[in-house]
Amino acid sequence: MTDHDEVLDRIHRGLLYTESEASFQNPQRRADLIFEYNSTRPGDDTARRALLERILGSVGARTVLLSPFHAGFGSNVHIGDDFFGNVNLTFVDDVEIRIGDGVMIAPGVTLTTTGHPIHPALREDFRRFSEPIVIEDRVWIGSNVVVLPGVRIGYGSVIGAGSVVSRDIPPMSVAVGVPCRVVRPITDDDLTTRVPAAVGTAGPDDQPGLRSAGPRTA
């Protein structure tokens, strides 16, 4: 096993590694292309799509990602079909972020695969750990949400604005808070109204919040 293989093994196992040890991955960063994407005209769909295909690890059909967005690498992000990402979406993608089909993300969201040790002696040379994030199909994430390393958000779930998601969220759930917790399931009763009883305004430009289970978060 080479030194690089040993570092990659530690990264993929969620163990600590340093900036210097991981520097061999820097050619995978897409900073210049991300800058170029954020500088394109909003109506230049052809150029934006071409850049997005070069930046991301994979990208599905009918993807909308508004400028600006930010990514540590870009190449570790995989997005499915019919994705909508609003402004100031940040991917801290030292390892993979996988996003399914039909996902909506409101403004100011951060998806971070990486954290740091608590003790300062262990943070020399930006020592850190990384764990992948998975967002399953048809999830809706509200404004200013932070999703932390290793989290999986299940199919169809709604994350209220301002939440910090530090643990897995099961499918078809409304979850909100710091730390984010499930407040109720999504059921067929939610088919009868445009705005469910425990969810705020609807649409990719807005964000979910609470009405019946504590203060609104939207």
Coordinates of N, CA and C in Angstrom, one line a residue:
M1 N 0.8 -1.2 0.0 CA 0.0 0.0 0.0 C 0.9 1.3 0.0
T2 N 0.6 2.2 -0.9 CA 1.4 3.4 -1.0 C 0.9 4.4 0.1
D3 N 1.7 5.5 0.4 CA 1.3 6.5 1.4 C 0.0 7.1 1.0
H4 N -0.3 7.3 -0.3 CA -1.5 7.9 -0.7 C -2.7 6.9 -0.4
D5 N -2.5 5.7 -0.7 CA -3.5 4.7 -0.4 C -3.8 4.6 1.1
E6 N -2.8 4.7 1.9 CA -3.0 4.6 3.3 C -3.8 5.8 3.8
V7 N -3.6 7.0 3.3 CA -4.3 8.2 3.7 C -5.8 8.1 3.2
L8 N -6.0 7.6 2.0 CA -7.3 7.4 1.4 C -8.1 6.4 2.3
D9 N -7.4 5.4 2.7 CA -8.0 4.4 3.5 C -8.5 5.0 4.8
R10 N -7.7 5.8 5.5 CA -8.1 6.5 6.7 C -9.3 7.4 6.4
I11 N -9.2 8.2 5.3 CA -10.3 9.1 5.0 C -11.6 8.3 4.9
H12 N -11.6 7.3 4.1 CA -12.8 6.5 3.8 C -13.3 5.8 5.1
R13 N -12.5 5.6 6.1 CA -12.9 4.9 7.3 C -13.3 6.0 8.4
G14 N -13.3 7.3 8.0 CA -13.7 8.3 8.9 C -12.7 8.6 10.0
L15 N -11.4 8.2 9.8 CA -10.4 8.5 10.8 C -9.7 9.8 10.5
L16 N -8.9 10.3 11.4 CA -8.3 11.6 11.3 C -7.2 11.6 10.2
Y17 N -7.1 12.7 9.5 CA -6.0 13.0 8.5 C -5.7 14.5 8.5
T18 N -4.6 14.8 7.9 CA -4.2 16.3 7.9 C -4.3 16.8 6.5
E19 N -4.2 18.2 6.5 CA -4.2 18.9 5.2 C -3.0 18.4 4.4
S20 N -1.8 18.3 5.0 CA -0.6 17.9 4.2 C -0.8 16.5 3.7
E21 N -1.3 15.6 4.5 CA -1.5 14.3 4.0 C -2.4 14.1 2.8
A22 N -3.4 15.0 2.8 CA -4.4 14.9 1.7 C -4.2 15.8 0.6
S23 N -3.0 16.5 0.6 CA -2.8 17.5 -0.5 C -2.7 16.9 -1.9
F24 N -2.4 15.6 -2.0 CA -2.3 15.0 -3.3 C -3.6 15.0 -4.0
Q25 N -4.7 15.2 -3.3 CA -6.0 15.3 -3.9 C -6.4 16.6 -4.5
N26 N -5.6 17.6 -4.3 CA -5.9 19.0 -4.7 C -6.2 19.1 -6.2
P27 N -5.6 18.3 -7.1 CA -6.0 18.4 -8.6 C -7.5 18.1 -8.8
Q28 N -8.1 17.5 -7.9 CA -9.6 17.2 -8.1 C -10.5 18.4 -7.7
R29 N -9.8 19.4 -7.2 CA -10.6 20.6 -6.8 C -11.0 21.4 -8.1
R30 N -12.2 22.0 -8.1 CA -12.7 22.7 -9.3 C -13.0 24.1 -9.0
A31 N -12.1 24.8 -8.2 CA -12.3 26.1 -7.8 C -12.4 27.1 -8.9
D32 N -11.5 27.0 -9.9 CA -11.6 27.9 -11.1 C -12.9 27.8 -11.9
L33 N -13.3 26.5 -12.1 CA -14.5 26.3 -12.8 C -15.8 26.8 -12.0
I34 N -15.7 26.6 -10.7 CA -16.8 27.1 -9.9 C -16.9 28.6 -9.9
F35 N -15.7 29.3 -9.9 CA -15.7 30.7 -10.1 C -16.3 31.1 -11.4
E36 N -15.9 30.4 -12.5 CA -16.4 30.7 -13.8 C -18.0 30.5 -13.9
Y37 N -18.4 29.4 -13.3 CA -19.9 29.2 -13.2 C -20.6 30.3 -12.5
N38 N -20.1 30.7 -11.4 CA -20.7 31.8 -10.6 C -20.7 33.2 -11.3
S39 N -19.8 33.3 -12.3 CA -19.7 34.5 -13.1 C -20.5 34.5 -14.4
T40 N -21.2 33.4 -14.7 CA -21.9 33.3 -16.0 C -23.3 34.0 -15.8
R41 N -23.8 34.5 -17.0 CA -25.1 35.1 -16.9 C -26.2 34.0 -16.6
P42 N -27.2 34.4 -15.8 CA -28.2 33.5 -15.4 C -29.0 32.8 -16.6
G43 N -29.1 33.5 -17.7 CA -29.8 33.0 -18.8 C -29.0 32.1 -19.8
D44 N -27.7 32.0 -19.5 CA -26.8 31.3 -20.4 C -26.8 29.8 -20.0
D45 N -27.9 29.1 -20.3 CA -28.1 27.8 -19.8 C -27.1 26.8 -20.4
T46 N -26.8 27.0 -21.6 CA -25.8 26.0 -22.3 C -24.5 26.1 -21.6
A47 N -23.9 27.3 -21.4 CA -22.6 27.4 -20.8 C -22.7 26.9 -19.3
R48 N -23.7 27.2 -18.6 CA -23.8 26.8 -17.2 C -23.9 25.3 -17.1
R49 N -24.7 24.7 -18.0 CA -24.8 23.2 -17.9 C -23.5 22.5 -18.2
A50 N -22.8 23.1 -19.2 CA -21.5 22.5 -19.6 C -20.5 22.6 -18.4
L51 N -20.5 23.7 -17.8 CA -19.6 23.9 -16.6 C -20.0 23.0 -15.5
L52 N -21.3 22.9 -15.2 CA -21.7 22.0 -14.1 C -21.3 20.6 -14.4
E53 N -21.3 20.1 -15.6 CA -20.9 18.7 -15.9 C -19.4 18.6 -15.7
R54 N -18.6 19.6 -15.9 CA -17.2 19.5 -15.6 C -16.9 19.7 -14.1
I55 N -17.7 20.4 -13.4 CA -17.4 20.6 -11.9 C -17.8 19.4 -11.1
L56 N -19.0 18.9 -11.3 CA -19.6 17.9 -10.4 C -19.1 16.5 -10.8
G57 N -19.2 15.6 -9.8 CA -18.9 14.2 -10.1 C -19.9 13.6 -11.0
S58 N -21.1 13.9 -10.9 CA -22.2 13.5 -11.8 C -23.4 14.4 -11.6
V59 N -24.1 14.7 -12.6 CA -25.3 15.6 -12.5 C -26.4 15.1 -13.4
G60 N -27.6 15.0 -12.9 CA -28.7 14.5 -13.7 C -29.4 15.5 -14.6
A61 N -30.5 15.2 -15.1 CA -31.2 16.0 -16.1 C -32.1 17.1 -15.3
R62 N -32.3 18.2 -16.0 CA -33.1 19.3 -15.5 C -32.7 19.8 -14.2
T63 N -31.4 19.9 -14.0 CA -30.8 20.4 -12.7 C -30.8 21.9 -12.8
V64 N -31.2 22.6 -11.7 CA -31.1 24.0 -11.5 C -30.2 24.3 -10.2
L65 N -29.1 25.0 -10.4 CA -28.3 25.3 -9.3 C -28.0 26.8 -9.5
L66 N -28.6 27.6 -8.6 CA -28.4 29.1 -8.8 C -27.1 29.6 -8.2
S67 N -26.6 30.6 -8.8 CA -25.3 31.2 -8.4 C -25.6 32.2 -7.3
P68 N -24.6 32.4 -6.4 CA -23.4 31.6 -6.3 C -23.6 30.3 -5.5
F69 N -22.8 29.3 -5.8 CA -22.6 28.2 -5.0 C -21.1 28.0 -4.7
H70 N -20.8 27.2 -3.7 CA -19.4 27.0 -3.3 C -19.2 25.5 -3.0
A71 N -18.0 25.0 -3.3 CA -17.6 23.7 -3.0 C -16.1 23.5 -2.8
G72 N -15.8 22.7 -1.8 CA -14.4 22.4 -1.6 C -13.7 21.7 -2.8
F73 N -14.4 20.8 -3.3 CA -13.9 20.1 -4.5 C -14.8 20.2 -5.7
G74 N -16.1 19.9 -5.5 CA -17.1 19.9 -6.6 C -17.1 18.5 -7.2
S75 N -16.0 17.9 -7.4 CA -15.9 16.6 -8.0 C -16.4 15.4 -7.2
N76 N -16.6 15.7 -5.9 CA -17.2 14.7 -5.0 C -18.7 14.8 -4.8
V77 N -19.3 15.7 -5.5 CA -20.8 15.9 -5.4 C -21.5 15.2 -6.6
H78 N -22.5 14.5 -6.2 CA -23.3 13.7 -7.2 C -24.8 14.1 -7.0
I79 N -25.4 14.6 -8.1 CA -26.8 15.2 -8.0 C -27.6 14.4 -9.0
G80 N -28.8 14.1 -8.6 CA -29.8 13.4 -9.5 C -30.6 14.3 -10.4
D81 N -31.7 13.7 -10.9 CA -32.5 14.5 -11.8 C -33.4 15.5 -11.0
D82 N -33.9 16.5 -11.7 CA -34.9 17.5 -11.2 C -34.5 18.1 -9.9
F83 N -33.3 18.5 -9.8 CA -32.7 19.1 -8.6 C -32.9 20.6 -8.7
F84 N -33.3 21.2 -7.5 CA -33.3 22.7 -7.4 C -32.5 23.1 -6.2
G85 N -31.4 23.8 -6.5 CA -30.5 24.4 -5.4 C -30.6 25.9 -5.5
N86 N -31.0 26.5 -4.4 CA -31.1 28.0 -4.4 C -29.7 28.6 -4.0
V87 N -29.6 29.9 -3.9 CA -28.4 30.6 -3.8 C -27.6 30.3 -2.5
N88 N -26.3 30.4 -2.6 CA -25.4 30.2 -1.5 C -25.5 28.8 -0.9
L89 N -25.6 27.8 -1.8 CA -25.5 26.4 -1.3 C -24.0 26.1 -1.3
T90 N -23.6 25.5 -0.1 CA -22.1 25.2 0.1 C -22.0 23.7 0.3
F91 N -21.1 23.1 -0.5 CA -20.7 21.7 -0.4 C -19.3 21.6 0.2
V92 N -19.2 21.1 1.4 CA -17.9 20.8 1.9 C -17.6 19.3 1.6
D93 N -17.1 19.0 0.4 CA -17.2 17.7 -0.2 C -15.8 17.0 -0.2
D94 N -15.2 16.9 1.0 CA -13.9 16.2 1.1 C -14.1 14.7 0.7
V95 N -15.3 14.2 1.0 CA -15.7 12.9 0.5 C -17.1 13.1 -0.1
E96 N -17.7 12.0 -0.5 CA -18.9 12.1 -1.4 C -20.1 12.7 -0.7
I97 N -20.8 13.6 -1.5 CA -22.2 14.0 -1.2 C -23.1 13.5 -2.3
R98 N -24.0 12.7 -2.0 CA -24.9 12.1 -3.0 C -26.3 12.6 -2.7
I99 N -26.9 13.2 -3.8 CA -28.2 13.8 -3.7 C -29.1 13.1 -4.7
G100 N -30.3 12.7 -4.3 CA -31.2 11.9 -5.2 C -32.0 12.8 -6.2
D101 N -33.0 12.2 -6.7 CA -33.9 12.9 -7.7 C -35.0 13.8 -6.9
G102 N -35.3 14.9 -7.6 CA -36.4 15.7 -7.1 C -36.2 16.4 -5.8
V103 N -34.9 16.6 -5.4 CA -34.5 17.3 -4.2 C -34.6 18.8 -4.4
M104 N -35.1 19.5 -3.3 CA -35.2 21.0 -3.3 C -34.4 21.5 -2.1
I105 N -33.5 22.5 -2.3 CA -32.7 23.0 -1.3 C -32.9 24.6 -1.3
A106 N -33.3 25.1 -0.2 CA -33.5 26.6 -0.1 C -32.2 27.4 0.1
P107 N -32.2 28.7 0.2 CA -31.0 29.5 0.3 C -30.2 29.2 1.5
G108 N -28.9 29.4 1.4 CA -28.0 29.4 2.5 C -27.7 28.1 3.2
V109 N -27.9 27.0 2.5 CA -27.7 25.7 3.1 C -26.2 25.2 3.0
T110 N -25.7 24.5 4.0 CA -24.4 24.0 4.0 C -24.5 22.5 4.2
L111 N -23.8 21.7 3.3 CA -23.7 20.3 3.4 C -22.2 20.0 3.7
T112 N -21.9 19.6 4.9 CA -20.4 19.4 5.2 C -20.1 18.0 5.6
T113 N -19.2 17.4 4.8 CA -18.8 16.0 5.1 C -17.7 16.0 6.2
T114 N -17.2 17.1 6.6 CA -15.9 17.2 7.4 C -16.1 17.9 8.7
G115 N -15.5 17.3 9.7 CA -15.4 18.0 11.0 C -14.0 17.9 11.6
H116 N -13.8 18.5 12.8 CA -12.4 18.5 13.3 C -12.5 18.0 14.8
P117 N -11.3 17.5 15.3 CA -11.3 17.1 16.7 C -11.6 18.2 17.7
I118 N -12.1 17.8 18.8 CA -12.5 18.8 19.9 C -11.2 19.4 20.5
H119 N -10.2 18.5 20.8 CA -9.0 19.0 21.5 C -8.1 19.8 20.5
P120 N -7.6 21.0 20.9 CA -6.8 21.8 19.9 C -5.5 21.1 19.6
A121 N -5.0 20.3 20.4 CA -3.7 19.6 20.1 C -3.9 18.7 18.9
L122 N -5.1 18.2 18.7 CA -5.3 17.3 17.5 C -5.7 18.1 16.2
R123 N -5.8 19.4 16.3 CA -6.1 20.2 15.1 C -4.9 20.8 14.4
E124 N -3.7 20.4 14.7 CA -2.6 20.8 14.0 C -2.6 20.4 12.5
D125 N -2.2 21.3 11.7 CA -2.2 21.0 10.2 C -3.6 20.7 9.8
F126 N -4.6 21.4 10.4 CA -6.0 21.3 10.0 C -6.5 19.8 10.0
R127 N -6.0 19.0 11.0 CA -6.4 17.6 11.1 C -7.9 17.5 11.2
R128 N -8.5 16.5 10.5 CA -9.9 16.5 10.4 C -10.4 15.0 10.1
F129 N -11.7 14.8 10.1 CA -12.3 13.6 9.7 C -13.4 13.9 8.7
S130 N -13.7 12.9 7.8 CA -14.8 13.1 6.8 C -15.6 11.9 6.7
E131 N -16.9 12.1 6.6 CA -17.9 11.0 6.4 C -18.9 11.5 5.4
P132 N -19.3 10.6 4.4 CA -20.2 11.0 3.3 C -21.6 11.4 3.8
I133 N -22.3 12.2 3.0 CA -23.7 12.6 3.2 C -24.5 12.0 2.1
V134 N -25.7 11.5 2.4 CA -26.7 11.0 1.5 C -28.0 11.7 1.7
I135 N -28.5 12.3 0.6 CA -29.9 12.9 0.6 C -30.7 12.2 -0.4
E136 N -31.7 11.4 0.1 CA -32.5 10.6 -0.8 C -33.5 11.4 -1.6
D137 N -34.2 10.7 -2.5 CA -35.1 11.4 -3.4 C -36.2 12.2 -2.7
R138 N -36.5 13.3 -3.3 CA -37.7 14.1 -3.0 C -37.6 14.7 -1.6
V139 N -36.4 15.0 -1.1 CA -36.2 15.7 0.1 C -36.3 17.2 -0.1
W140 N -36.9 17.9 0.9 CA -37.0 19.4 0.9 C -36.2 19.9 2.1
I141 N -35.2 20.7 1.8 CA -34.4 21.3 2.9 C -34.6 22.8 2.9
G142 N -34.9 23.3 4.1 CA -35.2 24.8 4.3 C -34.0 25.6 4.4
S143 N -34.2 26.9 4.4 CA -33.1 27.9 4.4 C -32.2 27.8 5.7
N144 N -30.9 28.0 5.4 CA -29.9 28.1 6.5 C -29.8 26.8 7.3
V145 N -30.1 25.7 6.7 CA -29.9 24.4 7.3 C -28.4 24.0 7.2
V146 N -27.9 23.3 8.2 CA -26.5 22.7 8.1 C -26.7 21.2 8.3
V147 N -26.1 20.4 7.4 CA -26.1 19.0 7.4 C -24.7 18.5 7.7
L148 N -24.5 17.8 8.8 CA -23.2 17.5 9.3 C -22.7 16.1 8.8
P149 N -21.4 15.8 9.0 CA -20.8 14.6 8.4 C -21.6 13.3 8.7
G150 N -21.7 12.4 7.7 CA -22.2 11.1 7.9 C -23.7 11.0 8.0
V151 N -24.4 12.1 7.7 CA -25.9 12.1 7.8 C -26.5 11.5 6.6
R152 N -27.6 10.8 6.7 CA -28.5 10.4 5.6 C -29.9 10.9 5.9
I153 N -30.5 11.6 5.0 CA -31.8 12.1 5.1 C -32.7 11.3 4.2
G154 N -33.7 10.7 4.7 CA -34.5 9.7 4.0 C -35.5 10.3 3.1
Y155 N -36.0 9.4 2.2 CA -36.9 9.8 1.1 C -38.1 10.7 1.6
G156 N -38.3 11.8 0.8 CA -39.5 12.6 1.0 C -39.5 13.5 2.2
S157 N -38.5 13.4 3.0 CA -38.5 14.2 4.3 C -38.3 15.7 4.1
V158 N -38.8 16.4 5.1 CA -38.7 17.9 5.1 C -37.9 18.3 6.3
I159 N -36.9 19.2 6.1 CA -36.0 19.7 7.1 C -36.3 21.2 7.3
G160 N -36.8 21.5 8.5 CA -37.2 22.9 8.8 C -36.0 23.9 8.7
A161 N -36.3 25.1 8.3 CA -35.3 26.2 8.2 C -34.5 26.4 9.5
G162 N -33.2 26.6 9.4 CA -32.4 26.8 10.5 C -31.9 25.6 11.3
S163 N -32.3 24.4 10.8 CA -31.9 23.2 11.6 C -30.5 22.8 11.4
V164 N -29.9 22.1 12.4 CA -28.6 21.5 12.3 C -28.8 20.0 12.4
V165 N -28.6 19.3 11.3 CA -28.9 17.9 11.2 C -27.6 17.1 11.5
S166 N -27.6 16.5 12.7 CA -26.4 15.8 13.2 C -26.6 14.3 13.2
R167 N -27.8 13.9 12.9 CA -28.1 12.4 12.9 C -29.0 12.1 11.7
D168 N -29.1 10.8 11.4 CA -30.0 10.4 10.3 C -31.5 10.8 10.5
I169 N -32.1 11.1 9.4 CA -33.6 11.4 9.5 C -34.3 10.4 8.7
P170 N -35.3 9.7 9.2 CA -35.9 8.6 8.5 C -36.8 9.1 7.4
P171 N -37.2 8.3 6.4 CA -38.0 8.7 5.3 C -39.4 9.3 5.8
M172 N -39.9 10.2 5.0 CA -41.3 10.7 5.1 C -41.5 11.3 6.5
S173 N -40.6 12.2 6.9 CA -40.7 12.8 8.2 C -40.5 14.3 8.1
V174 N -41.1 15.0 9.0 CA -40.9 16.5 9.2 C -39.9 16.6 10.4
A175 N -38.8 17.2 10.2 CA -37.8 17.3 11.2 C -37.3 18.8 11.3
V176 N -37.0 19.2 12.5 CA -36.6 20.6 12.7 C -35.8 20.8 14.0
G177 N -35.0 21.8 14.1 CA -34.4 22.1 15.4 C -32.9 22.0 15.4
V178 N -32.3 22.4 16.6 CA -30.9 22.4 16.8 C -30.7 21.6 18.2
P179 N -30.3 20.3 18.1 CA -30.1 19.5 16.9 C -31.5 19.1 16.3
C180 N -31.4 18.8 15.0 CA -32.7 18.5 14.3 C -33.3 17.2 14.8
R181 N -34.6 17.2 15.1 CA -35.3 16.1 15.5 C -36.6 15.9 14.7
V182 N -37.1 14.7 14.6 CA -38.4 14.4 13.9 C -39.5 14.9 14.8
V183 N -40.4 15.7 14.2 CA -41.6 16.1 15.0 C -42.9 15.4 14.6
R184 N -42.9 14.8 13.4 CA -44.1 14.1 13.0 C -43.8 13.4 11.7
P185 N -44.6 12.3 11.3 CA -44.4 11.7 10.0 C -45.2 12.5 9.0
I186 N -44.9 12.3 7.7 CA -45.6 12.8 6.6 C -46.6 11.7 6.2
T187 N -47.9 12.1 6.2 CA -49.0 11.1 5.9 C -49.8 11.5 4.8
D188 N -50.8 10.6 4.4 CA -51.8 11.0 3.4 C -52.6 12.2 3.7
D189 N -52.7 12.5 5.0 CA -53.5 13.7 5.4 C -52.9 14.9 4.8
D190 N -51.6 14.9 4.5 CA -50.9 16.1 3.9 C -51.2 16.3 2.4
L191 N -51.9 15.3 1.8 CA -52.4 15.4 0.5 C -53.6 16.4 0.3
T192 N -54.3 16.7 1.4 CA -55.5 17.4 1.4 C -55.4 18.9 1.4
T193 N -54.2 19.4 1.7 CA -54.0 20.8 1.8 C -52.7 21.2 1.0
R194 N -52.7 22.4 0.5 CA -51.5 22.9 -0.1 C -50.3 23.1 0.8
V195 N -50.6 23.6 2.0 CA -49.6 23.8 3.1 C -50.0 22.9 4.3
P196 N -49.2 21.8 4.5 CA -49.6 20.9 5.6 C -49.5 21.6 7.0
A197 N -50.2 21.1 7.9 CA -50.4 21.8 9.2 C -49.1 22.1 9.9
A198 N -48.0 21.2 9.7 CA -46.8 21.5 10.4 C -45.7 21.9 9.5
V199 N -46.0 22.4 8.3 CA -45.0 22.9 7.4 C -45.4 24.3 7.0
G200 N -44.3 25.1 6.8 CA -44.6 26.5 6.4 C -44.8 26.6 4.9
T201 N -44.4 27.7 4.3 CA -44.6 28.0 2.9 C -44.0 27.0 2.0
A202 N -44.6 26.8 0.8 CA -44.2 25.8 -0.1 C -43.5 26.4 -1.3
G203 N -42.6 25.6 -1.9 CA -41.9 26.0 -3.2 C -40.4 26.1 -3.0
P204 N -39.7 25.9 -4.0 CA -38.2 25.9 -3.9 C -37.6 27.2 -3.5
D205 N -38.4 28.4 -3.6 CA -37.8 29.7 -3.2 C -38.1 29.9 -1.7
D206 N -38.9 29.1 -1.1 CA -39.2 29.3 0.3 C -38.6 28.2 1.2
Q207 N -39.1 28.0 2.4 CA -38.5 27.0 3.3 C -39.5 26.5 4.2
P208 N -39.4 25.2 4.6 CA -40.3 24.6 5.5 C -40.1 25.1 6.9
G209 N -41.2 25.2 7.7 CA -41.1 25.6 9.1 C -42.2 24.9 9.8
L210 N -42.3 25.2 11.1 CA -43.4 24.6 11.9 C -44.5 25.6 12.2
R211 N -45.7 25.1 12.4 CA -46.8 25.9 12.8 C -47.4 25.3 14.1
S212 N -47.5 24.0 14.2 CA -48.2 23.4 15.3 C -47.3 22.8 16.4
A213 N -46.0 22.7 16.1 CA -45.1 22.1 17.1 C -43.9 23.1 17.5
G214 N -44.3 24.2 18.1 CA -43.3 25.1 18.5 C -43.2 26.3 17.5
P215 N -42.3 27.2 17.7 CA -42.2 28.4 16.9 C -41.9 28.1 15.5
R216 N -42.4 29.0 14.6 CA -42.0 28.8 13.2 C -40.5 28.9 13.0
T217 N -40.0 28.1 12.1 CA -38.6 28.2 11.7 C -38.4 28.8 10.4
A218 N -39.5 29.1 9.6 CA -39.3 29.6 8.3 C -39.1 31.1 8.4

